[in-house]
Short mmCIF file of C-alpha atoms in Angstrom, two decimals:
data_model
loop_
_atom_site.label_atom_id
_atom_site.label_comp_id
_atom_site.label_asym_id
_atom_site.label_seq_id
_atom_site.Cartn_x
_atom_site.Cartn_y
_atom_site.Cartn_z
CA UNK A 1 109.57 81.45 124.58
CA UNK A 2 110.95 82.03 120.99
CA UNK A 3 108.13 79.86 119.40
CA UNK A 4 105.53 81.91 121.19
CA UNK A 5 107.06 85.17 120.02
CA UNK A 6 107.07 83.76 116.51
CA UNK A 7 103.42 82.78 116.61
CA UNK A 8 102.68 86.17 118.10
CA UNK A 9 104.35 87.93 115.21
CA UNK A 10 102.52 85.78 112.68
CA UNK A 11 99.15 86.55 114.31
CA UNK A 12 99.94 90.27 114.25
CA UNK A 13 100.90 90.05 110.62
CA UNK A 14 97.75 88.20 109.61
CA UNK A 15 95.58 90.59 111.59
CA UNK A 16 97.23 93.39 109.74
CA UNK A 17 96.72 91.77 106.39
CA UNK A 18 92.99 91.28 107.25
CA UNK A 19 92.58 94.84 108.11
CA UNK A 20 94.39 95.83 104.96
CA UNK A 21 91.63 93.97 103.03
CA UNK A 22 89.01 96.11 104.76
CA UNK A 23 91.07 99.26 103.97
CA UNK A 24 90.82 98.36 100.22
CA UNK A 25 86.99 98.55 100.59
CA UNK A 26 87.44 101.94 102.36
CA UNK A 27 89.70 103.34 99.66
CA UNK A 28 87.43 102.29 96.91
CA UNK A 29 83.96 103.14 98.42
CA UNK A 30 84.47 106.18 100.59
CA UNK A 31 85.23 108.68 97.88
CA UNK A 32 82.20 107.33 96.09
CA UNK A 33 79.97 107.87 99.03
CA UNK A 34 79.16 104.21 99.23
CA UNK A 35 78.68 102.06 102.33
CA UNK A 36 81.92 100.48 103.59
CA UNK A 37 79.83 97.76 105.35
CA UNK A 38 77.52 96.41 102.74
CA UNK A 39 77.10 94.95 100.17
CA UNK A 40 79.73 92.24 100.28
CA UNK A 41 82.80 92.70 97.98
CA UNK A 42 82.08 92.29 94.28
CA UNK A 43 84.13 92.13 91.16
CA UNK A 44 83.90 95.62 89.54
CA UNK A 45 83.92 93.99 86.00
CA UNK A 46 81.16 91.33 86.22
CA UNK A 47 79.56 92.49 89.66
CA UNK A 48 79.82 88.83 90.91
CA UNK A 49 80.10 88.35 94.70
CA UNK A 50 83.72 87.42 95.73
CA UNK A 51 83.76 83.98 97.31
CA UNK A 52 85.15 83.79 100.83
CA UNK A 53 88.03 81.52 99.68
CA UNK A 54 88.89 84.03 96.92
CA UNK A 55 89.16 86.85 99.42
CA UNK A 56 92.13 85.70 101.56
CA UNK A 57 94.54 88.64 101.88
CA UNK A 58 97.57 88.74 99.70
CA UNK A 59 97.37 85.01 98.76
CA UNK A 60 94.17 85.06 96.76
CA UNK A 61 95.64 87.53 94.31
CA UNK A 62 98.31 85.16 93.33
CA UNK A 63 96.26 81.93 93.58
CA UNK A 64 93.76 83.43 91.14
CA UNK A 65 96.49 84.38 88.70
CA UNK A 66 95.64 88.11 89.21
CA UNK A 67 92.29 87.65 87.57
CA UNK A 68 88.68 87.41 88.60
CA UNK A 69 87.57 83.77 88.73
CA UNK A 70 84.25 84.53 87.01
CA UNK A 71 85.03 87.09 84.21
CA UNK A 72 88.84 86.97 83.97
CA UNK A 73 89.23 90.70 84.44
CA UNK A 74 92.72 91.62 85.85
CA UNK A 75 92.85 92.46 89.56
CA UNK A 76 94.77 95.64 90.39
CA UNK A 77 98.10 95.23 92.23
CA UNK A 78 96.76 97.87 94.63
CA UNK A 79 94.84 95.24 96.62
CA UNK A 80 97.81 93.01 97.70
CA UNK A 81 99.95 96.04 98.07
CA UNK A 82 97.57 97.70 100.55
CA UNK A 83 97.20 94.41 102.46
CA UNK A 84 101.01 93.80 102.54
CA UNK A 85 101.70 97.34 103.60
CA UNK A 86 99.21 97.18 106.47
CA UNK A 87 100.53 93.84 107.62
CA UNK A 88 104.07 95.02 107.42
CA UNK A 89 103.38 98.13 109.42
CA UNK A 90 101.53 96.02 112.01
CA UNK A 91 104.57 93.77 112.30
CA UNK A 92 107.29 96.59 112.62
CA UNK A 93 105.13 98.40 115.17
CA UNK A 94 104.90 95.17 117.12
CA UNK A 95 108.65 94.67 116.97
CA UNK A 96 109.01 98.24 118.33
CA UNK A 97 106.27 98.37 120.93
CA UNK A 98 105.26 94.79 121.72
CA UNK A 99 101.76 93.84 122.68
CA UNK A 100 100.75 97.05 124.40
CA UNK A 101 98.26 99.92 124.36
CA UNK A 102 100.83 101.84 122.31
CA UNK A 103 100.67 99.24 119.66
CA UNK A 104 96.89 99.40 119.39
CA UNK A 105 96.82 103.20 119.18
CA UNK A 106 99.60 103.49 116.68
CA UNK A 107 98.18 100.71 114.48
CA UNK A 108 94.80 102.24 114.38
CA UNK A 109 96.52 105.58 113.55
CA UNK A 110 98.69 104.12 110.70
CA UNK A 111 95.76 102.30 109.30
CA UNK A 112 93.84 105.52 108.93
CA UNK A 113 96.84 107.00 107.27
CA UNK A 114 97.08 104.22 104.66
CA UNK A 115 93.45 104.78 103.60
CA UNK A 116 94.01 108.54 103.49
CA UNK A 117 97.10 108.20 101.47
CA UNK A 118 95.61 106.17 98.67
CA UNK A 119 92.41 108.12 98.54
CA UNK A 120 94.44 111.32 98.18
CA UNK A 121 96.55 109.78 95.41
CA UNK A 122 93.49 108.67 93.54
CA UNK A 123 91.13 111.51 94.00
CA UNK A 124 93.21 114.32 95.49
CA UNK A 125 90.95 114.67 98.47
CA UNK A 126 91.31 113.83 102.22
CA UNK A 127 87.82 112.65 103.40
CA UNK A 128 86.38 114.42 106.36
CA UNK A 129 85.08 110.93 107.33
CA UNK A 130 88.66 110.12 108.31
CA UNK A 131 90.30 113.33 109.35
CA UNK A 132 87.55 114.85 111.67
CA UNK A 133 86.85 111.62 113.69
CA UNK A 134 90.64 111.11 113.62
CA UNK A 135 91.14 114.42 115.47
CA UNK A 136 88.63 113.59 118.12
CA UNK A 137 89.87 109.94 118.57
CA UNK A 138 93.42 111.04 118.67
CA UNK A 139 92.75 113.62 121.38
CA UNK A 140 90.63 111.01 123.32
CA UNK A 141 93.56 108.51 123.17
CA UNK A 142 95.90 111.09 124.51
CA UNK A 143 94.30 110.53 127.97
CA UNK A 144 95.77 107.01 127.96
CA UNK A 145 99.08 108.56 128.94
CA UNK A 146 99.28 110.92 131.91
CA UNK A 147 99.58 114.58 130.93
CA UNK A 148 99.90 113.81 127.25
CA UNK A 149 96.53 115.51 126.53
CA UNK A 150 98.15 118.94 126.84
CA UNK A 151 100.64 118.07 124.05
CA UNK A 152 97.76 116.52 121.96
CA UNK A 153 95.60 119.67 122.33
CA UNK A 154 98.49 121.91 121.45
CA UNK A 155 99.36 119.68 118.45
CA UNK A 156 95.93 119.69 116.97
CA UNK A 157 95.59 123.43 117.35
CA UNK A 158 99.07 124.32 116.20
CA UNK A 159 99.02 121.72 113.42
CA UNK A 160 95.74 122.79 111.79
CA UNK A 161 96.28 126.58 112.61
CA UNK A 162 99.87 126.52 111.50
CA UNK A 163 99.28 124.81 108.13
CA UNK A 164 96.13 127.08 107.61
CA UNK A 165 98.38 130.15 108.05
CA UNK A 166 100.89 128.80 105.61
CA UNK A 167 98.14 128.13 103.13
CA UNK A 168 96.71 131.64 103.45
CA UNK A 169 100.08 133.17 103.06
CA UNK A 170 100.65 131.20 99.91
CA UNK A 171 97.24 132.22 98.64
CA UNK A 172 98.16 135.95 99.16
CA UNK A 173 101.52 135.59 97.43
CA UNK A 174 100.59 133.33 94.45
CA UNK A 175 96.98 134.46 94.12
CA UNK A 176 95.58 130.96 94.42
CA UNK A 177 95.03 128.24 97.00
CA UNK A 178 98.33 126.52 97.86
CA UNK A 179 96.88 123.49 99.63
CA UNK A 180 93.43 122.19 100.45
CA UNK A 181 91.64 122.28 103.81
CA UNK A 182 91.98 118.56 103.77
CA UNK A 183 95.72 118.84 104.40
CA UNK A 184 95.03 121.39 107.27
CA UNK A 185 92.61 118.93 108.96
CA UNK A 186 95.05 116.05 108.47
CA UNK A 187 97.90 117.84 110.12
CA UNK A 188 95.52 118.72 113.06
CA UNK A 189 94.86 115.00 113.24
CA UNK A 190 98.58 114.14 113.20
CA UNK A 191 99.16 116.68 116.03
CA UNK A 192 96.29 115.24 118.07
CA UNK A 193 97.70 111.74 117.88
CA UNK A 194 101.42 112.31 118.09
CA UNK A 195 101.56 115.62 120.13
CA UNK A 196 102.93 119.04 119.11
CA UNK A 197 106.54 117.81 119.12
CA UNK A 198 105.87 116.00 115.82
CA UNK A 199 104.88 119.06 113.77
CA UNK A 200 108.52 120.27 113.00
CA UNK A 201 109.59 116.75 111.93
CA UNK A 202 106.50 116.08 109.87
CA UNK A 203 106.47 119.41 107.97
CA UNK A 204 110.18 119.22 107.32
CA UNK A 205 110.29 115.65 106.13
CA UNK A 206 107.02 115.86 104.15
CA UNK A 207 108.19 118.98 102.33
CA UNK A 208 111.62 117.67 101.52
CA UNK A 209 110.20 114.32 100.17
CA UNK A 210 107.44 116.09 98.41
CA UNK A 211 109.81 118.38 96.52
CA UNK A 212 112.24 115.59 95.71
CA UNK A 213 109.49 113.36 94.24
CA UNK A 214 108.16 116.29 92.16
CA UNK A 215 111.60 116.98 90.76
CA UNK A 216 112.24 113.32 90.04
CA UNK A 217 108.87 112.96 88.20
CA UNK A 218 109.49 116.11 86.30
CA UNK A 219 112.95 115.25 85.18
CA UNK A 220 111.76 111.76 84.23
CA UNK A 221 109.26 113.32 81.92
CA UNK A 222 106.13 112.44 83.95
CA UNK A 223 103.34 114.78 83.24
CA UNK A 224 102.32 116.47 86.50
CA UNK A 225 98.66 117.40 87.06
CA UNK A 226 97.54 121.00 87.37
CA UNK A 227 95.84 122.09 90.73
CA UNK A 228 92.19 121.24 91.10
CA UNK A 229 90.12 124.26 90.16
CA UNK A 230 88.74 126.47 92.91
CA UNK A 231 85.02 127.02 93.34
CA UNK A 232 85.06 130.44 91.64
CA UNK A 233 87.00 128.98 88.72
CA UNK A 234 84.53 126.10 88.33
CA UNK A 235 81.69 128.64 88.21
CA UNK A 236 83.45 130.68 85.57
CA UNK A 237 84.19 127.53 83.50
CA UNK A 238 80.45 126.47 83.74
CA UNK A 239 79.38 129.97 82.62
CA UNK A 240 81.84 129.80 79.70
CA UNK A 241 80.52 126.52 78.65
CA UNK A 242 76.93 127.80 78.67
CA UNK A 243 77.95 130.77 76.45
CA UNK A 244 79.65 128.44 74.01
CA UNK A 245 76.53 126.33 73.75
CA UNK A 246 74.46 129.24 72.93
CA UNK A 247 76.86 130.47 70.29
CA UNK A 248 77.14 126.99 68.79
CA UNK A 249 80.19 127.87 66.85
CA UNK A 250 82.50 124.92 66.01
CA UNK A 251 85.97 125.18 67.67
CA UNK A 252 89.09 123.26 67.30
CA UNK A 253 89.54 120.97 70.25
CA UNK A 254 93.24 120.51 71.27
CA UNK A 255 94.96 118.93 74.15
CA UNK A 256 95.49 121.13 77.16
CA UNK A 257 99.13 122.05 77.69
CA UNK A 258 100.83 120.41 80.58
CA UNK A 259 101.36 122.86 83.61
CA UNK A 260 104.82 124.16 84.21
CA UNK A 261 106.86 122.67 87.08
CA UNK A 262 105.89 125.49 89.48
CA UNK A 263 102.29 125.49 88.46
CA UNK A 264 101.82 121.71 88.89
CA UNK A 265 100.35 120.12 91.91
CA UNK A 266 100.94 116.83 93.69
CA UNK A 267 98.88 115.62 96.70
CA UNK A 268 100.56 116.69 99.98
CA UNK A 269 98.54 114.42 102.20
CA UNK A 270 100.60 111.22 101.43
CA UNK A 271 103.81 113.07 102.34
CA UNK A 272 102.29 114.22 105.68
CA UNK A 273 101.14 110.63 106.36
CA UNK A 274 104.53 109.00 105.40
CA UNK A 275 106.33 111.51 107.54
CA UNK A 276 104.01 110.77 110.49
CA UNK A 277 104.92 107.13 110.26
CA UNK A 278 108.63 107.93 109.97
CA UNK A 279 108.22 110.14 113.07
CA UNK A 280 107.16 107.11 115.17
CA UNK A 281 110.33 105.33 114.40
CA UNK A 282 112.83 108.15 113.81
CA UNK A 283 111.80 110.89 116.30
CA UNK A 284 114.39 109.97 119.05
CA UNK A 285 117.19 109.97 116.46
CA UNK A 286 116.03 113.21 114.80
CA UNK A 287 115.72 115.25 118.01
CA UNK A 288 119.01 113.85 119.35
CA UNK A 289 120.73 115.59 116.40
CA UNK A 290 119.23 118.95 117.48
CA UNK A 291 120.48 118.67 121.06
CA UNK A 292 123.75 120.52 121.71
#
């Protein structure tokens, strides 16, 4: 039996790595509004089609010496990282849940979170193409367990509505948007998949981890990015640029000062995603601490 379980684990890992290869395509193309189905994967440097034997998850990166076979352009570490992360999550979920419907549902859920995380890190957006279908699919999957649809429905309503309320309150206090609607829709998606019981855990752990990382980056001297401009700010900026062009007066161009720590912004979506995965493994431990 042990050899069969070992082979089962290997197959789960390989399946995860293969899906991770597809997630790399999603992460690269979805924010650029490109098809994730066709054309086949190409080298971004020379536009040459990647051969099937050069597209083996994780291994090809090292066998090619981390370079494109045709043009020699370096291949980003991001590709094997996403593949290994997806494979690793598939394996630990299998160890926890075995081959079951829970494994399939949770693996699909975590795969969506991986794509969301890296897209948000790169572009500071959470695509509607992931979050909105994710809400519907998560709620649909809740019917696989008797009575869980109630928790799922409350979770998606409370998750989206609760974070929207926090965002609006922040906007009133600080006079600008505190978090994007992408985060609101993502939390609604998390509530739909995991039920309303996850919301306290996710918001608490995401906030703590987000603040800790921001402090570490700031203390380390890493330059934090300012918030993305809101629509009215973009309009004012465009009008200002038009006026400058009309005046045609030369101005000294200097570097924009880095934002202060409180004025800086880091994507919150990755912390929500990480905390959702942590909830799958740590929920029982966490809520046991809250019981008298």
